[in-house]
Amino acid sequence: MSAVVTTSCPDLELIASGKVRDLYRIDASTLLFVATDRISAFDVIMDNGIPNKGKLLTEISIFWFSLLKDVLPNHFITANFDEFPAKVQPYRAQLEGRSMLVKSLRVLPIESIVRGYITGSAWSEYKKKGTVCDIQLPAGMQQSQAFPEPLWTPSTKAEIGDHDENIHPSKAAGIIGEKHAADMARISVELYTKARDYALERGIIIADTKFEFGVDENDTLYLIDEVLTPDSSRFWPASSYKLGVEQDSFDKQYLRNYLLNSGFDKNKDKGITLPEDIIAETMKKYQEAYKLLTGKDAQL
Ligand SMILES: Nc1ncnc2c1ncn2[C@@H]1O[C@H](COP(=O)(O)OP(=O)(O)OP(=O)(O)O)[C@@H](O)[C@H]1O
Ligand SMILES: [Mg+2]
C-alpha cells in the first residue's frame, strides 16, 4: 500500500499546499479540499506518509460536520465524487475518498483550541507557573486531569514553516475583532462539549482539539478545515484513563514520542523518514479512532 504524499491535477488550479492538504480552486465560491497521506509533527512534514490517512481524516471530518451542524454551519458541500465538476472527474483515482468540495471562505487567523484535560504544553506551563496560556488555574491539578470547565486557549496561525504562538484569550479580539473573537470562544466550547460527550459514550476522551473558522462575504461565521480528527485533537482511550500520568492515545502523540525519543530537534530537523513499524502503528491508531467514533470499519 503506498501513501499519497502529493497530488497532481495539472488542469486544476492549486492554490495552497499545507502540511497535510492540497487546495484547488473550483470557482469563486468553491474549493476542492484534498487530504493527502502526509503527516507532520511539531510542524515538520515527514518524508513518507501514512497510507490512507487522508481518507480516514476526510471521513472523520464529514462525520463531525454532520453531528455538529446545528451548533454552527460549516464549509462542507459534498464528498460524492459523482457530484464533483467535470474538470475534476479525470482525477478520481487519486482523489476519491480523500477530497470534498467546500465553500471558499476567508480564514480567520486564529487557531481556536479548546482543552478539556491538562496535558502537553498546557501541563508544562502549569507545572512551572500555575497557569495555562497565562490563565490562572486552581492549584493542585494533576497531569491529565479534566479542567473544571473546558478552556479556550487560542493561538496565532503561523505562516508556513513557523510555529503557532499561544496567546491570552483577551488578545484574540485585537486580531479578528471583538465580535468574531467572542463568538469563536463561545462556539468552540459548545462544539467541543457536544463532541466530548458523544465521544465519551463511545470510549474516547477528547482531551483537546483545534478548530478553524472562516467568514463569507456577509461576515457570517462558518466552521472550516478538518474537524476533531486525530491530527487536530488528542484522543485518549477512556478504558485506560489514569489520573496523574501521561495517557495512551489514538493520535499523533505516538509519533511525537517516537521523534522525541530519537533525539528530534523541531527547529532543525527535516527529511525524516519514518520506519515501517511506526507507520503501521500510527495507521492502526487512526483506524481504531475512526471505528470507535463512527461505529464503522474504515472502507479503504
Ligand atoms: N473553507 C476554507 N476556505 C479557505 N481555506 C480553508 C478552508 N478550510 C480550510 N482552509 C485552509 O486550508 C488549509 C488546510 O491545509 P492543511 O491542513 O494542510 O494546512 P496546515 O499546514 O494545517 O496549515 P496552516 O498552518 O495554514 O493551518 C489551512 O490553511 C486552512 O486554514
Ligand atoms: Mg491543518
PDB file of C-alpha atoms in Angstrom, residues 12-286:
ATOM      1  CA  LEU A  12      -6.896  22.367 -11.751  1.00  0.00           C
ATOM      2  CA  GLU A  13      -5.565  25.487 -10.071  1.00  0.00           C
ATOM      3  CA  LEU A  14      -3.572  24.536  -6.956  1.00  0.00           C
ATOM      4  CA  ILE A  15      -3.963  27.471  -4.584  1.00  0.00           C
ATOM      5  CA  ALA A  16      -2.325  26.128  -1.456  1.00  0.00           C
ATOM      6  CA  SER A  17      -0.498  23.159  -0.161  1.00  0.00           C
ATOM      7  CA  GLY A  18      -0.473  22.890   3.618  1.00  0.00           C
ATOM      8  CA  LYS A  19       1.208  20.372   5.833  1.00  0.00           C
ATOM      9  CA  VAL A  20      -1.483  17.824   5.025  1.00  0.00           C
ATOM     10  CA  ARG A  21      -3.915  19.285   2.490  1.00  0.00           C
ATOM     11  CA  ASP A  22      -3.789  20.396  -1.118  1.00  0.00           C
ATOM     12  CA  LEU A  23      -6.396  23.016  -2.007  1.00  0.00           C
ATOM     13  CA  TYR A  24      -7.601  23.530  -5.563  1.00  0.00           C
ATOM     14  CA  ARG A  25      -9.845  26.338  -6.768  1.00  0.00           C
ATOM     15  CA  ILE A  26     -13.029  25.174  -8.490  1.00  0.00           C
ATOM     16  CA  ASP A  27     -14.727  28.581  -8.861  1.00  0.00           C
ATOM     17  CA  ALA A  28     -15.034  31.864  -6.980  1.00  0.00           C
ATOM     18  CA  SER A  29     -17.058  30.326  -4.174  1.00  0.00           C
ATOM     19  CA  THR A  30     -15.863  26.693  -4.145  1.00  0.00           C
ATOM     20  CA  LEU A  31     -12.649  24.844  -3.295  1.00  0.00           C
ATOM     21  CA  LEU A  32     -11.600  21.236  -3.648  1.00  0.00           C
ATOM     22  CA  PHE A  33     -10.179  20.281  -0.261  1.00  0.00           C
ATOM     23  CA  VAL A  34      -7.879  17.254  -0.545  1.00  0.00           C
ATOM     24  CA  ALA A  35      -6.388  15.399   2.431  1.00  0.00           C
ATOM     25  CA  THR A  36      -3.144  13.710   1.400  1.00  0.00           C
ATOM     26  CA  ASP A  37      -1.429  10.999   3.468  1.00  0.00           C
ATOM     27  CA  ARG A  38       1.238  13.435   4.653  1.00  0.00           C
ATOM     28  CA  ILE A  39       1.856  13.543   8.377  1.00  0.00           C
ATOM     29  CA  SER A  40       3.534  16.311  10.326  1.00  0.00           C
ATOM     30  CA  ALA A  41       4.669  16.514  13.911  1.00  0.00           C
ATOM     31  CA  PHE A  42       5.960  19.653  15.632  1.00  0.00           C
ATOM     32  CA  ASP A  43       5.138  21.392  12.303  1.00  0.00           C
ATOM     33  CA  VAL A  44       7.676  19.270  10.389  1.00  0.00           C
ATOM     34  CA  ILE A  45       6.326  17.175   7.489  1.00  0.00           C
ATOM     35  CA  MET A  46       7.702  13.636   7.430  1.00  0.00           C
ATOM     36  CA  ASP A  47       9.143  12.374   4.133  1.00  0.00           C
ATOM     37  CA  ASN A  48       6.906   9.336   3.959  1.00  0.00           C
ATOM     38  CA  GLY A  49       3.155   9.328   4.587  1.00  0.00           C
ATOM     39  CA  ILE A  50       0.660   7.106   6.393  1.00  0.00           C
ATOM     40  CA  PRO A  51      -1.244   5.146   3.703  1.00  0.00           C
ATOM     41  CA  ASN A  52      -4.934   6.108   3.578  1.00  0.00           C
ATOM     42  CA  LYS A  53      -4.688   8.532   6.474  1.00  0.00           C
ATOM     43  CA  GLY A  54      -6.173  11.257   4.250  1.00  0.00           C
ATOM     44  CA  LYS A  55      -9.239   9.108   3.639  1.00  0.00           C
ATOM     45  CA  LEU A  56      -9.746   8.495   7.348  1.00  0.00           C
ATOM     46  CA  LEU A  57      -9.350  12.194   8.158  1.00  0.00           C
ATOM     47  CA  THR A  58     -11.865  13.068   5.451  1.00  0.00           C
ATOM     48  CA  GLU A  59     -14.442  10.580   6.766  1.00  0.00           C
ATOM     49  CA  ILE A  60     -13.946  11.637  10.363  1.00  0.00           C
ATOM     50  CA  SER A  61     -14.422  15.322   9.497  1.00  0.00           C
ATOM     51  CA  ILE A  62     -17.574  14.575   7.492  1.00  0.00           C
ATOM     52  CA  PHE A  63     -18.925  12.609  10.420  1.00  0.00           C
ATOM     53  CA  TRP A  64     -18.431  15.545  12.803  1.00  0.00           C
ATOM     54  CA  PHE A  65     -19.718  18.135  10.323  1.00  0.00           C
ATOM     55  CA  SER A  66     -22.981  16.248  10.307  1.00  0.00           C
ATOM     56  CA  LEU A  67     -23.140  15.843  14.086  1.00  0.00           C
ATOM     57  CA  LEU A  68     -22.233  19.468  14.810  1.00  0.00           C
ATOM     58  CA  LYS A  69     -24.086  21.313  12.076  1.00  0.00           C
ATOM     59  CA  ASP A  70     -26.769  22.566  14.440  1.00  0.00           C
ATOM     60  CA  VAL A  71     -24.167  24.329  16.575  1.00  0.00           C
ATOM     61  CA  LEU A  72     -22.683  26.218  13.598  1.00  0.00           C
ATOM     62  CA  PRO A  73     -22.912  25.898   9.776  1.00  0.00           C
ATOM     63  CA  ASN A  74     -19.744  24.512   8.167  1.00  0.00           C
ATOM     64  CA  HIS A  75     -17.909  24.686   4.848  1.00  0.00           C
ATOM     65  CA  PHE A  76     -18.760  21.135   3.685  1.00  0.00           C
ATOM     66  CA  ILE A  77     -20.650  20.835   0.379  1.00  0.00           C
ATOM     67  CA  THR A  78     -20.210  17.238  -0.809  1.00  0.00           C
ATOM     68  CA  ALA A  79     -17.749  14.350  -0.866  1.00  0.00           C
ATOM     69  CA  ASN A  80     -19.692  12.399  -3.501  1.00  0.00           C
ATOM     70  CA  PHE A  81     -17.291  12.252  -6.425  1.00  0.00           C
ATOM     71  CA  ASP A  82     -20.137  11.902  -8.941  1.00  0.00           C
ATOM     72  CA  GLU A  83     -21.288  15.379  -7.892  1.00  0.00           C
ATOM     73  CA  PHE A  84     -17.873  16.964  -8.470  1.00  0.00           C
ATOM     74  CA  PRO A  85     -17.482  19.180 -11.566  1.00  0.00           C
ATOM     75  CA  ALA A  86     -16.465  17.584 -14.886  1.00  0.00           C
ATOM     76  CA  LYS A  87     -12.955  19.023 -14.714  1.00  0.00           C
ATOM     77  CA  VAL A  88     -12.254  17.045 -11.510  1.00  0.00           C
ATOM     78  CA  GLN A  89     -13.506  13.715 -12.876  1.00  0.00           C
ATOM     79  CA  PRO A  90     -10.224  12.680 -14.590  1.00  0.00           C
ATOM     80  CA  TYR A  91      -8.554  12.634 -11.151  1.00  0.00           C
ATOM     81  CA  ARG A  92     -10.932  10.177  -9.478  1.00  0.00           C
ATOM     82  CA  ALA A  93      -8.293   7.507  -8.838  1.00  0.00           C
ATOM     83  CA  GLN A  94      -6.119   9.994  -6.948  1.00  0.00           C
ATOM     84  CA  LEU A  95      -8.769  11.966  -5.113  1.00  0.00           C
ATOM     85  CA  GLU A  96     -11.859   9.892  -4.392  1.00  0.00           C
ATOM     86  CA  GLY A  97     -12.450   9.346  -0.684  1.00  0.00           C
ATOM     87  CA  ARG A  98      -9.867  11.938   0.337  1.00  0.00           C
ATOM     88  CA  SER A  99     -11.497  15.056  -1.078  1.00  0.00           C
ATOM     89  CA  MET A 100     -14.538  17.219  -0.630  1.00  0.00           C
ATOM     90  CA  LEU A 101     -15.968  20.344  -2.154  1.00  0.00           C
ATOM     91  CA  VAL A 102     -16.087  23.150   0.388  1.00  0.00           C
ATOM     92  CA  LYS A 103     -17.187  26.771   0.455  1.00  0.00           C
ATOM     93  CA  SER A 104     -14.251  29.063  -0.188  1.00  0.00           C
ATOM     94  CA  LEU A 105     -14.119  31.382   2.823  1.00  0.00           C
ATOM     95  CA  ARG A 106     -11.857  33.969   4.388  1.00  0.00           C
ATOM     96  CA  VAL A 107      -9.925  32.116   7.080  1.00  0.00           C
ATOM     97  CA  LEU A 108      -9.813  33.908  10.436  1.00  0.00           C
ATOM     98  CA  PRO A 109      -6.148  33.841  11.506  1.00  0.00           C
ATOM     99  CA  ILE A 110      -6.651  32.279  14.925  1.00  0.00           C
ATOM    100  CA  GLU A 111      -6.350  28.600  15.802  1.00  0.00           C
ATOM    101  CA  SER A 112      -9.241  28.008  18.145  1.00  0.00           C
ATOM    102  CA  ILE A 113      -8.005  25.482  20.671  1.00  0.00           C
ATOM    103  CA  VAL A 114     -10.249  24.022  23.357  1.00  0.00           C
ATOM    104  CA  ARG A 115      -8.778  21.973  26.167  1.00  0.00           C
ATOM    105  CA  GLY A 116     -10.840  19.670  28.345  1.00  0.00           C
ATOM    106  CA  TYR A 117      -7.909  17.984  30.099  1.00  0.00           C
ATOM    107  CA  ILE A 118      -4.494  19.239  31.120  1.00  0.00           C
ATOM    108  CA  THR A 119      -1.682  17.724  29.054  1.00  0.00           C
ATOM    109  CA  GLY A 120       1.110  18.576  26.631  1.00  0.00           C
ATOM    110  CA  SER A 121       2.309  22.179  26.586  1.00  0.00           C
ATOM    111  CA  ALA A 122      -0.535  23.187  28.920  1.00  0.00           C
ATOM    112  CA  TRP A 123       0.718  20.758  31.574  1.00  0.00           C
ATOM    113  CA  SER A 124       4.311  22.003  31.150  1.00  0.00           C
ATOM    114  CA  GLU A 125       3.246  25.628  31.639  1.00  0.00           C
ATOM    115  CA  TYR A 126       1.011  24.798  34.602  1.00  0.00           C
ATOM    116  CA  LYS A 127       3.807  22.948  36.390  1.00  0.00           C
ATOM    117  CA  LYS A 128       6.063  25.978  36.059  1.00  0.00           C
ATOM    118  CA  LYS A 129       3.635  28.863  36.604  1.00  0.00           C
ATOM    119  CA  GLY A 130       0.245  27.540  37.712  1.00  0.00           C
ATOM    120  CA  THR A 131      -1.255  28.959  34.518  1.00  0.00           C
ATOM    121  CA  VAL A 132      -2.239  27.727  31.062  1.00  0.00           C
ATOM    122  CA  CYS A 133      -1.751  30.338  28.337  1.00  0.00           C
ATOM    123  CA  ASP A 134      -1.452  32.804  31.206  1.00  0.00           C
ATOM    124  CA  ILE A 135      -4.911  31.866  32.513  1.00  0.00           C
ATOM    125  CA  GLN A 136      -4.724  31.280  36.276  1.00  0.00           C
ATOM    126  CA  LEU A 137      -5.912  27.808  37.277  1.00  0.00           C
ATOM    127  CA  PRO A 138      -6.738  26.147  40.596  1.00  0.00           C
ATOM    128  CA  ALA A 139      -3.695  24.837  42.488  1.00  0.00           C
ATOM    129  CA  GLY A 140      -3.059  21.107  42.838  1.00  0.00           C
ATOM    130  CA  MET A 141      -4.159  19.901  39.405  1.00  0.00           C
ATOM    131  CA  GLN A 142      -2.687  16.589  38.316  1.00  0.00           C
ATOM    132  CA  GLN A 143      -1.425  15.605  34.882  1.00  0.00           C
ATOM    133  CA  SER A 144      -4.274  14.574  32.527  1.00  0.00           C
ATOM    134  CA  GLN A 145      -6.933  15.929  34.918  1.00  0.00           C
ATOM    135  CA  ALA A 146     -10.110  17.469  33.485  1.00  0.00           C
ATOM    136  CA  PHE A 147     -10.329  21.250  33.843  1.00  0.00           C
ATOM    137  CA  PRO A 148     -13.303  22.479  35.894  1.00  0.00           C
ATOM    138  CA  GLU A 149     -14.633  23.896  32.590  1.00  0.00           C
ATOM    139  CA  PRO A 150     -13.271  23.474  29.044  1.00  0.00           C
ATOM    140  CA  LEU A 151     -10.613  26.121  28.463  1.00  0.00           C
ATOM    141  CA  TRP A 152     -10.382  28.229  25.288  1.00  0.00           C
ATOM    142  CA  THR A 153      -6.705  28.833  24.521  1.00  0.00           C
ATOM    143  CA  PRO A 154      -6.369  30.458  21.088  1.00  0.00           C
ATOM    144  CA  SER A 155      -3.118  30.681  19.183  1.00  0.00           C
ATOM    145  CA  THR A 156      -1.995  32.705  16.203  1.00  0.00           C
ATOM    146  CA  LYS A 157      -1.971  30.981  12.817  1.00  0.00           C
ATOM    147  CA  ALA A 158       1.670  30.996  11.763  1.00  0.00           C
ATOM    148  CA  GLU A 159       2.916  31.287   8.187  1.00  0.00           C
ATOM    149  CA  ILE A 160       4.264  28.084   6.630  1.00  0.00           C
ATOM    150  CA  GLY A 161       7.442  26.969   8.398  1.00  0.00           C
ATOM    151  CA  ASP A 162       6.711  28.959  11.549  1.00  0.00           C
ATOM    152  CA  HIS A 163       5.221  27.675  14.779  1.00  0.00           C
ATOM    153  CA  ASP A 164       1.855  28.876  16.045  1.00  0.00           C
ATOM    154  CA  GLU A 165       2.081  31.019  19.132  1.00  0.00           C
ATOM    155  CA  ASN A 166      -0.214  30.742  22.142  1.00  0.00           C
ATOM    156  CA  ILE A 167      -1.920  33.984  23.090  1.00  0.00           C
ATOM    157  CA  HIS A 168      -4.025  35.011  26.035  1.00  0.00           C
ATOM    158  CA  PRO A 169      -7.735  34.859  25.019  1.00  0.00           C
ATOM    159  CA  SER A 170      -8.041  38.621  25.521  1.00  0.00           C
ATOM    160  CA  LYS A 171      -5.597  39.151  22.630  1.00  0.00           C
ATOM    161  CA  ALA A 172      -7.800  37.411  20.041  1.00  0.00           C
ATOM    162  CA  ALA A 173     -10.107  40.413  19.716  1.00  0.00           C
ATOM    163  CA  GLY A 174      -7.191  42.557  18.592  1.00  0.00           C
ATOM    164  CA  ILE A 175      -6.562  40.140  15.712  1.00  0.00           C
ATOM    165  CA  ILE A 176     -10.034  39.179  14.463  1.00  0.00           C
ATOM    166  CA  GLY A 177     -12.274  41.781  16.115  1.00  0.00           C
ATOM    167  CA  GLU A 178     -14.346  41.593  19.259  1.00  0.00           C
ATOM    168  CA  LYS A 179     -17.465  40.037  17.779  1.00  0.00           C
ATOM    169  CA  HIS A 180     -15.680  37.192  15.987  1.00  0.00           C
ATOM    170  CA  ALA A 181     -13.440  36.547  18.988  1.00  0.00           C
ATOM    171  CA  ALA A 182     -16.379  36.314  21.376  1.00  0.00           C
ATOM    172  CA  ASP A 183     -18.364  34.084  19.002  1.00  0.00           C
ATOM    173  CA  MET A 184     -15.354  31.897  18.341  1.00  0.00           C
ATOM    174  CA  ALA A 185     -14.711  31.371  22.053  1.00  0.00           C
ATOM    175  CA  ARG A 186     -18.323  30.523  22.872  1.00  0.00           C
ATOM    176  CA  ILE A 187     -18.972  28.340  19.826  1.00  0.00           C
ATOM    177  CA  SER A 188     -15.683  26.456  20.127  1.00  0.00           C
ATOM    178  CA  VAL A 189     -16.504  25.446  23.691  1.00  0.00           C
ATOM    179  CA  GLU A 190     -20.002  24.436  22.609  1.00  0.00           C
ATOM    180  CA  LEU A 191     -18.649  22.324  19.711  1.00  0.00           C
ATOM    181  CA  TYR A 192     -16.065  20.719  21.959  1.00  0.00           C
ATOM    182  CA  THR A 193     -18.573  19.937  24.696  1.00  0.00           C
ATOM    183  CA  LYS A 194     -21.026  18.266  22.318  1.00  0.00           C
ATOM    184  CA  ALA A 195     -18.250  16.213  20.696  1.00  0.00           C
ATOM    185  CA  ARG A 196     -16.661  15.326  24.043  1.00  0.00           C
ATOM    186  CA  ASP A 197     -19.935  13.956  25.395  1.00  0.00           C
ATOM    187  CA  TYR A 198     -20.600  11.987  22.218  1.00  0.00           C
ATOM    188  CA  ALA A 199     -17.089  10.505  22.105  1.00  0.00           C
ATOM    189  CA  LEU A 200     -17.021   9.616  25.794  1.00  0.00           C
ATOM    190  CA  GLU A 201     -20.059   7.367  25.356  1.00  0.00           C
ATOM    191  CA  ARG A 202     -18.059   5.523  22.700  1.00  0.00           C
ATOM    192  CA  GLY A 203     -14.941   5.101  24.788  1.00  0.00           C
ATOM    193  CA  ILE A 204     -12.858   8.062  23.636  1.00  0.00           C
ATOM    194  CA  ILE A 205     -11.773  11.011  25.738  1.00  0.00           C
ATOM    195  CA  ILE A 206     -11.207  14.089  23.576  1.00  0.00           C
ATOM    196  CA  ALA A 207      -8.531  15.762  25.671  1.00  0.00           C
ATOM    197  CA  ASP A 208      -8.205  18.806  23.439  1.00  0.00           C
ATOM    198  CA  THR A 209      -8.785  19.947  19.884  1.00  0.00           C
ATOM    199  CA  LYS A 210      -8.249  22.757  17.420  1.00  0.00           C
ATOM    200  CA  PHE A 211     -10.961  24.345  15.293  1.00  0.00           C
ATOM    201  CA  GLU A 212     -10.653  26.844  12.465  1.00  0.00           C
ATOM    202  CA  PHE A 213     -13.289  29.325  11.372  1.00  0.00           C
ATOM    203  CA  GLY A 214     -13.931  31.317   8.232  1.00  0.00           C
ATOM    204  CA  VAL A 215     -16.321  34.050   7.182  1.00  0.00           C
ATOM    205  CA  ASP A 216     -18.238  34.617   3.942  1.00  0.00           C
ATOM    206  CA  GLU A 217     -18.817  37.952   2.174  1.00  0.00           C
ATOM    207  CA  ASN A 218     -21.541  38.799   4.719  1.00  0.00           C
ATOM    208  CA  ASP A 219     -19.139  38.195   7.602  1.00  0.00           C
ATOM    209  CA  THR A 220     -21.131  35.104   8.617  1.00  0.00           C
ATOM    210  CA  LEU A 221     -19.118  32.603  10.625  1.00  0.00           C
ATOM    211  CA  TYR A 222     -18.548  29.003   9.460  1.00  0.00           C
ATOM    212  CA  LEU A 223     -16.668  26.035  10.877  1.00  0.00           C
ATOM    213  CA  ILE A 224     -13.979  25.126   8.315  1.00  0.00           C
ATOM    214  CA  ASP A 225     -10.905  22.951   7.815  1.00  0.00           C
ATOM    215  CA  GLU A 226     -10.759  19.495   9.402  1.00  0.00           C
ATOM    216  CA  VAL A 227     -12.814  18.782  12.493  1.00  0.00           C
ATOM    217  CA  LEU A 228     -11.973  16.649  15.521  1.00  0.00           C
ATOM    218  CA  THR A 229      -9.572  14.306  13.768  1.00  0.00           C
ATOM    219  CA  PRO A 230      -6.601  12.561  15.376  1.00  0.00           C
ATOM    220  CA  ASP A 231      -4.417  15.204  13.653  1.00  0.00           C
ATOM    221  CA  SER A 232      -6.209  18.147  15.202  1.00  0.00           C
ATOM    222  CA  SER A 233      -7.057  16.595  18.568  1.00  0.00           C
ATOM    223  CA  ARG A 234      -5.762  14.424  21.352  1.00  0.00           C
ATOM    224  CA  PHE A 235      -7.882  11.280  21.636  1.00  0.00           C
ATOM    225  CA  TRP A 236      -7.399   9.014  24.655  1.00  0.00           C
ATOM    226  CA  PRO A 237      -8.928   5.560  25.193  1.00  0.00           C
ATOM    227  CA  ALA A 238     -11.342   6.080  28.108  1.00  0.00           C
ATOM    228  CA  SER A 239     -10.860   2.486  29.296  1.00  0.00           C
ATOM    229  CA  SER A 240      -7.221   3.060  30.253  1.00  0.00           C
ATOM    230  CA  TYR A 241      -7.522   6.648  31.537  1.00  0.00           C
ATOM    231  CA  LYS A 242      -5.431   7.217  34.678  1.00  0.00           C
ATOM    232  CA  LEU A 243      -5.101  10.466  36.568  1.00  0.00           C
ATOM    233  CA  GLY A 244      -1.603  11.813  37.235  1.00  0.00           C
ATOM    234  CA  VAL A 245       0.216  10.259  34.267  1.00  0.00           C
ATOM    235  CA  GLU A 246       0.573  10.707  30.530  1.00  0.00           C
ATOM    236  CA  GLN A 247      -2.122   8.778  28.610  1.00  0.00           C
ATOM    237  CA  ASP A 248      -2.020   6.310  25.729  1.00  0.00           C
ATOM    238  CA  SER A 249      -3.542   7.937  22.715  1.00  0.00           C
ATOM    239  CA  PHE A 250      -5.108   7.331  19.300  1.00  0.00           C
ATOM    240  CA  ASP A 251      -3.391  10.249  17.693  1.00  0.00           C
ATOM    241  CA  LYS A 252      -0.081  11.749  16.676  1.00  0.00           C
ATOM    242  CA  GLN A 253       1.281  11.517  20.198  1.00  0.00           C
ATOM    243  CA  TYR A 254       2.706   8.100  19.343  1.00  0.00           C
ATOM    244  CA  LEU A 255       4.692   9.645  16.503  1.00  0.00           C
ATOM    245  CA  ARG A 256       5.682  12.647  18.622  1.00  0.00           C
ATOM    246  CA  ASN A 257       7.011  10.322  21.333  1.00  0.00           C
ATOM    247  CA  TYR A 258       8.951   8.312  18.757  1.00  0.00           C
ATOM    248  CA  LEU A 259      10.554  11.509  17.443  1.00  0.00           C
ATOM    249  CA  LEU A 260      11.369  12.839  20.897  1.00  0.00           C
ATOM    250  CA  ASN A 261      12.932   9.522  21.918  1.00  0.00           C
ATOM    251  CA  SER A 262      15.077   9.505  18.799  1.00  0.00           C
ATOM    252  CA  GLY A 263      16.586  12.920  19.548  1.00  0.00           C
ATOM    253  CA  PHE A 264      14.437  15.022  17.214  1.00  0.00           C
ATOM    254  CA  ASP A 265      15.035  18.799  17.191  1.00  0.00           C
ATOM    255  CA  LYS A 266      11.947  20.617  15.931  1.00  0.00           C
ATOM    256  CA  ASN A 267      13.891  23.707  14.972  1.00  0.00           C
ATOM    257  CA  LYS A 268      16.348  21.849  12.793  1.00  0.00           C
ATOM    258  CA  ASP A 269      15.051  18.541  11.604  1.00  0.00           C
ATOM    259  CA  LYS A 270      13.711  17.973   8.139  1.00  0.00           C
ATOM    260  CA  GLY A 271      13.905  14.997   5.835  1.00  0.00           C
ATOM    261  CA  ILE A 272      12.783  12.431   8.372  1.00  0.00           C
ATOM    262  CA  THR A 273      11.833   9.008   7.005  1.00  0.00           C
ATOM    263  CA  LEU A 274       9.692   7.048   9.430  1.00  0.00           C
ATOM    264  CA  PRO A 275      10.384   3.340   9.960  1.00  0.00           C
ATOM    265  CA  GLU A 276       7.723   0.896   8.726  1.00  0.00           C
ATOM    266  CA  ASP A 277       6.642  -0.173  12.215  1.00  0.00           C
ATOM    267  CA  ILE A 278       5.954   3.425  13.251  1.00  0.00           C
ATOM    268  CA  ILE A 279       3.877   3.923  10.085  1.00  0.00           C
ATOM    269  CA  ALA A 280       1.915   0.719  10.695  1.00  0.00           C
ATOM    270  CA  GLU A 281       1.266   1.525  14.355  1.00  0.00           C
ATOM    271  CA  THR A 282       0.189   5.103  13.581  1.00  0.00           C
ATOM    272  CA  MET A 283      -2.187   3.818  10.894  1.00  0.00           C
ATOM    273  CA  LYS A 284      -3.673   1.353  13.380  1.00  0.00           C
ATOM    274  CA  LYS A 285      -4.312   4.106  15.889  1.00  0.00           C
ATOM    275  CA  TYR A 286      -6.117   6.278  13.338  1.00  0.00           C
TER     276      TYR A 286
END
